[in-house]
C-alpha cells in the first residue's frame, strides 16, 4: 500500500496493517516538497487477493471529518480501471495532486466523469 496508494508527489508509510476483512490499517502520506504529513486510518470492507480491495478511510485532522471509501480493482495484476471520487478539500496551503501527471502518456483514458454536489467521480481505463 505504501508504494502504490499515495498520490503523485507523496510518499506513504504504513503504521499498522491487519489485512483481512474487518481488519484495520493506519498510514500517512508525506508531501515531497513541503514535508507536510497527513495521517489516516480505516477498515477493510472487502479483500480478494490479486483482484479487489475496498476500505474506509478517515483523516486524523478534525477539519477533514468525512469518512472516505476507496475501491481498487486489479486485473492480471495490473490496474486496468480506476474510479476516483474527488472531493475538494484544502490540506494546509493546498496541494496540486495532479500536476505533472500525464494520464495519456501512462496509457490511460478518461471514460467518463460524473459531477455531484459534493464530489466529482472520474473513471479511467487502460487503453488497449
Short mmCIF file of N, CA and C in Angstrom, two decimals:
data_model
loop_
_atom_site.label_atom_id
_atom_site.label_comp_id
_atom_site.label_asym_id
_atom_site.label_seq_id
_atom_site.Cartn_x
_atom_site.Cartn_y
_atom_site.Cartn_z
N UNK A 1 0.82 -1.19 0.00
CA UNK A 1 0.00 0.00 0.00
C UNK A 1 0.86 1.26 0.00
N UNK A 2 1.96 1.23 0.72
CA UNK A 2 2.81 2.43 0.84
C UNK A 2 3.42 2.81 -0.50
N UNK A 3 3.58 1.84 -1.41
CA UNK A 3 4.22 2.13 -2.70
C UNK A 3 3.24 2.64 -3.75
N UNK A 4 2.00 2.14 -3.76
CA UNK A 4 1.09 2.47 -4.86
C UNK A 4 -0.10 3.32 -4.46
N UNK A 5 -0.42 3.47 -3.18
CA UNK A 5 -1.60 4.23 -2.79
C UNK A 5 -1.39 5.75 -2.72
N UNK A 6 -0.22 6.24 -2.33
CA UNK A 6 -0.06 7.70 -2.22
C UNK A 6 -0.24 8.41 -3.56
N UNK A 7 -0.85 9.61 -3.52
CA UNK A 7 -0.97 10.40 -4.75
C UNK A 7 0.40 10.83 -5.27
N UNK A 8 0.46 11.24 -6.51
CA UNK A 8 1.69 11.73 -7.12
C UNK A 8 2.26 12.87 -6.27
N UNK A 9 3.56 12.80 -5.98
CA UNK A 9 4.21 13.84 -5.17
C UNK A 9 4.24 13.53 -3.69
N UNK A 10 3.73 12.38 -3.29
CA UNK A 10 3.68 11.99 -1.89
C UNK A 10 4.35 10.63 -1.69
N UNK A 11 4.85 10.41 -0.49
CA UNK A 11 5.30 9.09 -0.08
C UNK A 11 4.28 8.56 0.93
N UNK A 12 4.25 7.26 1.10
CA UNK A 12 3.34 6.65 2.06
C UNK A 12 4.10 5.84 3.08
N UNK A 13 3.55 5.79 4.28
CA UNK A 13 4.13 4.98 5.35
C UNK A 13 3.00 4.26 6.07
N UNK A 14 3.11 2.95 6.17
CA UNK A 14 2.10 2.14 6.85
C UNK A 14 2.54 1.94 8.29
N UNK A 15 1.70 2.37 9.25
CA UNK A 15 2.00 2.17 10.66
C UNK A 15 1.38 0.86 11.19
N UNK A 16 0.25 0.48 10.60
CA UNK A 16 -0.45 -0.73 11.06
C UNK A 16 -1.24 -1.29 9.88
N UNK A 17 -1.23 -2.61 9.73
CA UNK A 17 -2.00 -3.25 8.66
C UNK A 17 -2.44 -4.63 9.11
N UNK A 18 -3.75 -4.80 9.25
CA UNK A 18 -4.36 -6.10 9.54
C UNK A 18 -5.16 -6.46 8.29
N UNK A 19 -4.50 -7.16 7.36
CA UNK A 19 -5.04 -7.40 6.02
C UNK A 19 -6.05 -8.53 6.00
N UNK A 20 -7.22 -8.25 6.53
CA UNK A 20 -8.35 -9.19 6.49
C UNK A 20 -9.63 -8.36 6.53
N UNK A 21 -10.73 -8.91 6.03
CA UNK A 21 -12.00 -8.20 6.07
C UNK A 21 -12.34 -7.91 7.53
N UNK A 22 -12.64 -6.66 7.82
CA UNK A 22 -12.89 -6.23 9.19
C UNK A 22 -11.63 -5.76 9.89
N UNK A 23 -10.47 -6.05 9.31
CA UNK A 23 -9.20 -5.60 9.88
C UNK A 23 -8.99 -4.11 9.65
N UNK A 24 -8.10 -3.53 10.40
CA UNK A 24 -7.87 -2.09 10.31
C UNK A 24 -6.48 -1.80 9.73
N UNK A 25 -6.28 -0.53 9.37
CA UNK A 25 -4.98 -0.07 8.91
C UNK A 25 -4.80 1.38 9.35
N UNK A 26 -3.54 1.81 9.45
CA UNK A 26 -3.18 3.21 9.71
C UNK A 26 -1.99 3.53 8.84
N UNK A 27 -2.02 4.69 8.21
CA UNK A 27 -0.89 5.11 7.40
C UNK A 27 -0.86 6.62 7.29
N UNK A 28 0.17 7.13 6.65
CA UNK A 28 0.28 8.57 6.44
C UNK A 28 0.88 8.84 5.07
N UNK A 29 0.52 9.99 4.53
CA UNK A 29 1.11 10.50 3.28
C UNK A 29 1.96 11.70 3.64
N UNK A 30 3.14 11.81 3.04
CA UNK A 30 4.02 12.97 3.24
C UNK A 30 4.34 13.58 1.88
N UNK A 31 4.15 14.90 1.78
CA UNK A 31 4.43 15.62 0.55
C UNK A 31 5.92 15.75 0.34
N UNK A 32 6.41 15.40 -0.87
CA UNK A 32 7.84 15.51 -1.19
C UNK A 32 8.38 16.92 -0.96
N UNK A 33 7.64 17.91 -1.41
CA UNK A 33 8.11 19.29 -1.43
C UNK A 33 8.03 19.97 -0.08
N UNK A 34 6.85 19.89 0.57
CA UNK A 34 6.63 20.64 1.81
C UNK A 34 7.01 19.86 3.06
N UNK A 35 6.99 18.53 2.97
CA UNK A 35 7.23 17.71 4.15
C UNK A 35 6.00 17.56 5.03
N UNK A 36 4.87 18.18 4.64
CA UNK A 36 3.63 18.06 5.42
C UNK A 36 3.11 16.63 5.35
N UNK A 37 2.66 16.12 6.50
CA UNK A 37 2.12 14.77 6.58
C UNK A 37 0.66 14.80 6.98
N UNK A 38 -0.09 13.82 6.50
CA UNK A 38 -1.49 13.67 6.84
C UNK A 38 -1.72 12.20 7.18
N UNK A 39 -2.10 11.91 8.42
CA UNK A 39 -2.32 10.54 8.88
C UNK A 39 -3.80 10.18 8.78
N UNK A 40 -4.06 8.91 8.53
CA UNK A 40 -5.44 8.44 8.43
C UNK A 40 -5.47 6.94 8.71
N UNK A 41 -6.66 6.43 8.90
CA UNK A 41 -6.83 5.00 9.13
C UNK A 41 -8.23 4.59 8.73
N UNK A 42 -8.45 3.28 8.72
CA UNK A 42 -9.76 2.79 8.34
C UNK A 42 -9.87 1.29 8.51
N UNK A 43 -10.89 0.75 7.86
CA UNK A 43 -11.21 -0.68 7.98
C UNK A 43 -11.34 -1.28 6.58
N UNK A 44 -10.87 -2.52 6.44
CA UNK A 44 -11.01 -3.24 5.17
C UNK A 44 -12.42 -3.83 5.09
N UNK A 45 -13.15 -3.44 4.05
CA UNK A 45 -14.51 -3.93 3.85
C UNK A 45 -14.56 -5.16 2.94
N UNK A 46 -13.61 -5.22 1.99
CA UNK A 46 -13.56 -6.34 1.05
C UNK A 46 -12.12 -6.54 0.61
N UNK A 47 -11.66 -7.78 0.65
CA UNK A 47 -10.31 -8.12 0.18
C UNK A 47 -10.39 -9.44 -0.59
N UNK A 48 -10.06 -9.38 -1.87
CA UNK A 48 -9.98 -10.58 -2.70
C UNK A 48 -8.57 -10.56 -3.28
N UNK A 49 -7.69 -11.48 -2.84
CA UNK A 49 -6.29 -11.44 -3.29
C UNK A 49 -6.16 -11.31 -4.81
N UNK A 50 -5.31 -10.39 -5.23
CA UNK A 50 -4.99 -10.14 -6.64
C UNK A 50 -6.19 -9.64 -7.46
N UNK A 51 -7.29 -9.22 -6.79
CA UNK A 51 -8.47 -8.76 -7.52
C UNK A 51 -9.03 -7.44 -6.99
N UNK A 52 -9.42 -7.40 -5.72
CA UNK A 52 -10.17 -6.26 -5.20
C UNK A 52 -9.76 -5.90 -3.78
N UNK A 53 -9.72 -4.60 -3.51
CA UNK A 53 -9.55 -4.09 -2.15
C UNK A 53 -10.52 -2.92 -1.99
N UNK A 54 -11.37 -2.98 -0.98
CA UNK A 54 -12.30 -1.89 -0.70
C UNK A 54 -12.20 -1.59 0.79
N UNK A 55 -11.96 -0.32 1.12
CA UNK A 55 -11.84 0.02 2.53
C UNK A 55 -12.33 1.43 2.81
N UNK A 56 -12.51 1.72 4.09
CA UNK A 56 -12.87 3.06 4.53
C UNK A 56 -11.59 3.78 4.94
N UNK A 57 -11.67 5.07 5.04
CA UNK A 57 -10.53 5.86 5.49
C UNK A 57 -11.01 7.17 6.08
N UNK A 58 -10.34 7.61 7.14
CA UNK A 58 -10.68 8.89 7.75
C UNK A 58 -9.40 9.54 8.24
N UNK A 59 -9.19 10.81 7.84
CA UNK A 59 -8.01 11.55 8.27
C UNK A 59 -8.12 11.91 9.74
N UNK A 60 -6.97 12.00 10.42
CA UNK A 60 -6.93 12.40 11.82
C UNK A 60 -7.29 13.87 12.01
N UNK A 61 -7.06 14.68 10.98
CA UNK A 61 -7.32 16.12 11.04
C UNK A 61 -8.81 16.37 11.26
N UNK A 62 -9.20 17.06 12.36
CA UNK A 62 -10.62 17.31 12.62
C UNK A 62 -11.28 18.19 11.56
N UNK A 63 -10.49 18.88 10.75
CA UNK A 63 -11.06 19.69 9.66
C UNK A 63 -11.47 18.83 8.47
N UNK A 64 -11.14 17.55 8.50
CA UNK A 64 -11.49 16.60 7.44
C UNK A 64 -12.32 15.47 8.05
N UNK A 65 -13.57 15.77 8.47
CA UNK A 65 -14.32 14.81 9.28
C UNK A 65 -14.99 13.68 8.51
N UNK A 66 -15.12 13.77 7.21
CA UNK A 66 -15.86 12.74 6.48
C UNK A 66 -15.06 11.45 6.31
N UNK A 67 -15.79 10.34 6.25
CA UNK A 67 -15.19 9.03 6.01
C UNK A 67 -15.19 8.79 4.50
N UNK A 68 -14.04 8.39 3.96
CA UNK A 68 -13.91 8.08 2.53
C UNK A 68 -14.09 6.58 2.35
N UNK A 69 -14.44 6.17 1.15
CA UNK A 69 -14.43 4.76 0.80
C UNK A 69 -13.64 4.63 -0.50
N UNK A 70 -12.65 3.76 -0.49
CA UNK A 70 -11.77 3.56 -1.63
C UNK A 70 -11.93 2.13 -2.13
N UNK A 71 -12.06 1.99 -3.45
CA UNK A 71 -12.11 0.66 -4.07
C UNK A 71 -10.99 0.56 -5.09
N UNK A 72 -10.25 -0.53 -5.05
CA UNK A 72 -9.20 -0.79 -6.03
C UNK A 72 -9.50 -2.16 -6.63
N UNK A 73 -9.59 -2.21 -7.96
CA UNK A 73 -9.84 -3.46 -8.66
C UNK A 73 -8.66 -3.76 -9.56
N UNK A 74 -8.09 -4.93 -9.41
CA UNK A 74 -6.93 -5.34 -10.20
C UNK A 74 -7.34 -6.44 -11.17
N UNK A 75 -6.76 -6.38 -12.35
CA UNK A 75 -6.95 -7.44 -13.34
C UNK A 75 -5.57 -7.83 -13.83
N UNK A 76 -5.29 -9.09 -13.84
CA UNK A 76 -4.00 -9.62 -14.30
C UNK A 76 -2.84 -8.95 -13.57
N UNK A 77 -3.08 -8.58 -12.30
CA UNK A 77 -2.02 -7.97 -11.51
C UNK A 77 -1.72 -6.53 -11.85
N UNK A 78 -2.49 -5.92 -12.75
CA UNK A 78 -2.28 -4.53 -13.16
C UNK A 78 -3.55 -3.73 -12.93
N UNK A 79 -3.41 -2.43 -12.81
CA UNK A 79 -4.59 -1.58 -12.67
C UNK A 79 -5.10 -1.27 -14.07
N UNK A 80 -6.27 -1.83 -14.41
CA UNK A 80 -6.87 -1.62 -15.72
C UNK A 80 -7.94 -0.53 -15.68
N UNK A 81 -8.62 -0.43 -14.56
CA UNK A 81 -9.68 0.56 -14.41
C UNK A 81 -9.52 1.25 -13.07
N UNK A 82 -9.84 2.53 -13.04
CA UNK A 82 -9.69 3.31 -11.81
C UNK A 82 -10.87 4.25 -11.69
N UNK A 83 -11.51 4.26 -10.52
CA UNK A 83 -12.61 5.17 -10.22
C UNK A 83 -12.12 6.10 -9.12
N UNK A 84 -12.01 7.39 -9.43
CA UNK A 84 -11.58 8.38 -8.45
C UNK A 84 -12.79 9.20 -8.03
N UNK A 85 -13.03 9.28 -6.74
CA UNK A 85 -14.06 10.17 -6.20
C UNK A 85 -13.31 11.35 -5.60
N UNK A 86 -13.37 12.48 -6.26
CA UNK A 86 -12.59 13.65 -5.87
C UNK A 86 -13.51 14.63 -5.16
N UNK A 87 -13.19 14.89 -3.90
CA UNK A 87 -13.94 15.86 -3.13
C UNK A 87 -13.00 16.99 -2.76
N UNK A 88 -13.32 18.21 -3.15
CA UNK A 88 -12.38 19.31 -2.89
C UNK A 88 -12.21 19.56 -1.39
N UNK A 89 -10.96 19.48 -0.94
CA UNK A 89 -10.61 19.80 0.43
C UNK A 89 -9.29 20.56 0.39
N UNK A 90 -9.03 21.32 1.41
CA UNK A 90 -7.79 22.08 1.47
C UNK A 90 -6.92 21.49 2.57
N UNK A 91 -5.76 20.94 2.19
CA UNK A 91 -4.81 20.37 3.14
C UNK A 91 -3.66 21.36 3.30
N UNK A 92 -3.59 22.03 4.43
CA UNK A 92 -2.54 23.03 4.63
C UNK A 92 -2.74 24.17 3.66
N UNK A 93 -1.74 24.46 2.86
CA UNK A 93 -1.85 25.53 1.88
C UNK A 93 -2.41 25.02 0.56
N UNK A 94 -2.79 23.77 0.52
CA UNK A 94 -3.33 23.17 -0.70
C UNK A 94 -2.24 22.44 -1.47
N UNK A 95 -2.59 21.32 -2.05
CA UNK A 95 -1.64 20.53 -2.83
C UNK A 95 -2.23 20.30 -4.21
N UNK A 96 -1.43 20.45 -5.24
CA UNK A 96 -1.84 20.16 -6.60
C UNK A 96 -1.49 18.70 -6.89
N UNK A 97 -2.43 17.80 -6.59
CA UNK A 97 -2.16 16.37 -6.67
C UNK A 97 -1.91 15.88 -8.09
N UNK A 98 -2.42 16.57 -9.09
CA UNK A 98 -2.35 16.07 -10.46
C UNK A 98 -1.28 16.77 -11.30
N UNK A 99 -0.57 17.75 -10.74
CA UNK A 99 0.47 18.44 -11.50
C UNK A 99 1.52 17.45 -12.00
N UNK A 100 1.83 17.54 -13.27
CA UNK A 100 2.87 16.69 -13.85
C UNK A 100 2.41 15.27 -14.16
N UNK A 101 1.16 14.95 -13.91
CA UNK A 101 0.65 13.61 -14.17
C UNK A 101 0.02 13.58 -15.56
N UNK A 102 0.63 12.86 -16.48
CA UNK A 102 0.15 12.76 -17.86
C UNK A 102 -0.49 11.39 -18.04
N UNK A 103 -1.81 11.33 -17.81
CA UNK A 103 -2.53 10.05 -17.89
C UNK A 103 -2.44 9.44 -19.29
N UNK A 104 -2.49 10.28 -20.31
CA UNK A 104 -2.41 9.78 -21.69
C UNK A 104 -1.06 9.07 -21.91
N UNK A 105 0.02 9.68 -21.45
CA UNK A 105 1.35 9.07 -21.61
C UNK A 105 1.47 7.77 -20.82
N UNK A 106 0.71 7.65 -19.73
CA UNK A 106 0.73 6.43 -18.93
C UNK A 106 -0.18 5.34 -19.51
N UNK A 107 -0.90 5.69 -20.60
CA UNK A 107 -1.75 4.71 -21.25
C UNK A 107 -3.18 4.69 -20.77
N UNK A 108 -3.62 5.72 -20.06
CA UNK A 108 -4.98 5.77 -19.54
C UNK A 108 -5.83 6.77 -20.31
N UNK A 109 -7.11 6.49 -20.39
CA UNK A 109 -8.07 7.40 -20.99
C UNK A 109 -9.24 7.56 -20.02
N UNK A 110 -9.76 8.78 -19.93
CA UNK A 110 -10.94 9.01 -19.09
C UNK A 110 -12.15 8.49 -19.86
N UNK A 111 -12.87 7.54 -19.28
CA UNK A 111 -14.05 7.00 -19.95
C UNK A 111 -15.26 7.89 -19.72
N UNK A 112 -15.41 8.39 -18.49
CA UNK A 112 -16.48 9.33 -18.20
C UNK A 112 -16.27 9.95 -16.83
N UNK A 113 -17.04 11.00 -16.57
CA UNK A 113 -16.98 11.69 -15.28
C UNK A 113 -18.40 12.07 -14.88
N UNK A 114 -18.64 12.02 -13.58
CA UNK A 114 -19.95 12.39 -13.04
C UNK A 114 -19.72 13.41 -11.93
N UNK A 115 -20.32 14.58 -12.07
CA UNK A 115 -20.19 15.61 -11.04
C UNK A 115 -21.45 15.60 -10.19
N UNK A 116 -21.25 15.58 -8.87
CA UNK A 116 -22.37 15.69 -7.95
C UNK A 116 -22.13 16.91 -7.06
N UNK A 117 -23.03 17.15 -6.14
CA UNK A 117 -22.91 18.32 -5.27
C UNK A 117 -21.65 18.29 -4.42
N UNK A 118 -21.22 17.11 -3.97
CA UNK A 118 -20.12 17.03 -3.02
C UNK A 118 -18.85 16.40 -3.58
N UNK A 119 -18.91 15.84 -4.79
CA UNK A 119 -17.72 15.18 -5.33
C UNK A 119 -17.82 15.09 -6.85
N UNK A 120 -16.67 14.87 -7.47
CA UNK A 120 -16.62 14.56 -8.89
C UNK A 120 -16.05 13.16 -9.02
N UNK A 121 -16.74 12.31 -9.75
CA UNK A 121 -16.31 10.93 -9.95
C UNK A 121 -15.71 10.82 -11.35
N UNK A 122 -14.46 10.39 -11.41
CA UNK A 122 -13.75 10.26 -12.68
C UNK A 122 -13.41 8.79 -12.88
N UNK A 123 -13.71 8.28 -14.06
CA UNK A 123 -13.46 6.88 -14.38
C UNK A 123 -12.39 6.80 -15.46
N UNK A 124 -11.32 6.06 -15.19
CA UNK A 124 -10.21 5.90 -16.12
C UNK A 124 -10.07 4.43 -16.49
N UNK A 125 -9.67 4.18 -17.73
CA UNK A 125 -9.41 2.81 -18.19
C UNK A 125 -8.08 2.78 -18.93
N UNK A 126 -7.38 1.67 -18.79
CA UNK A 126 -6.13 1.46 -19.52
C UNK A 126 -6.49 1.22 -20.98
N UNK A 127 -5.83 1.95 -21.87
CA UNK A 127 -6.08 1.78 -23.30
C UNK A 127 -5.44 0.48 -23.78
N UNK A 128 -6.10 -0.16 -24.72
CA UNK A 128 -5.58 -1.43 -25.26
C UNK A 128 -4.39 -1.19 -26.17
#
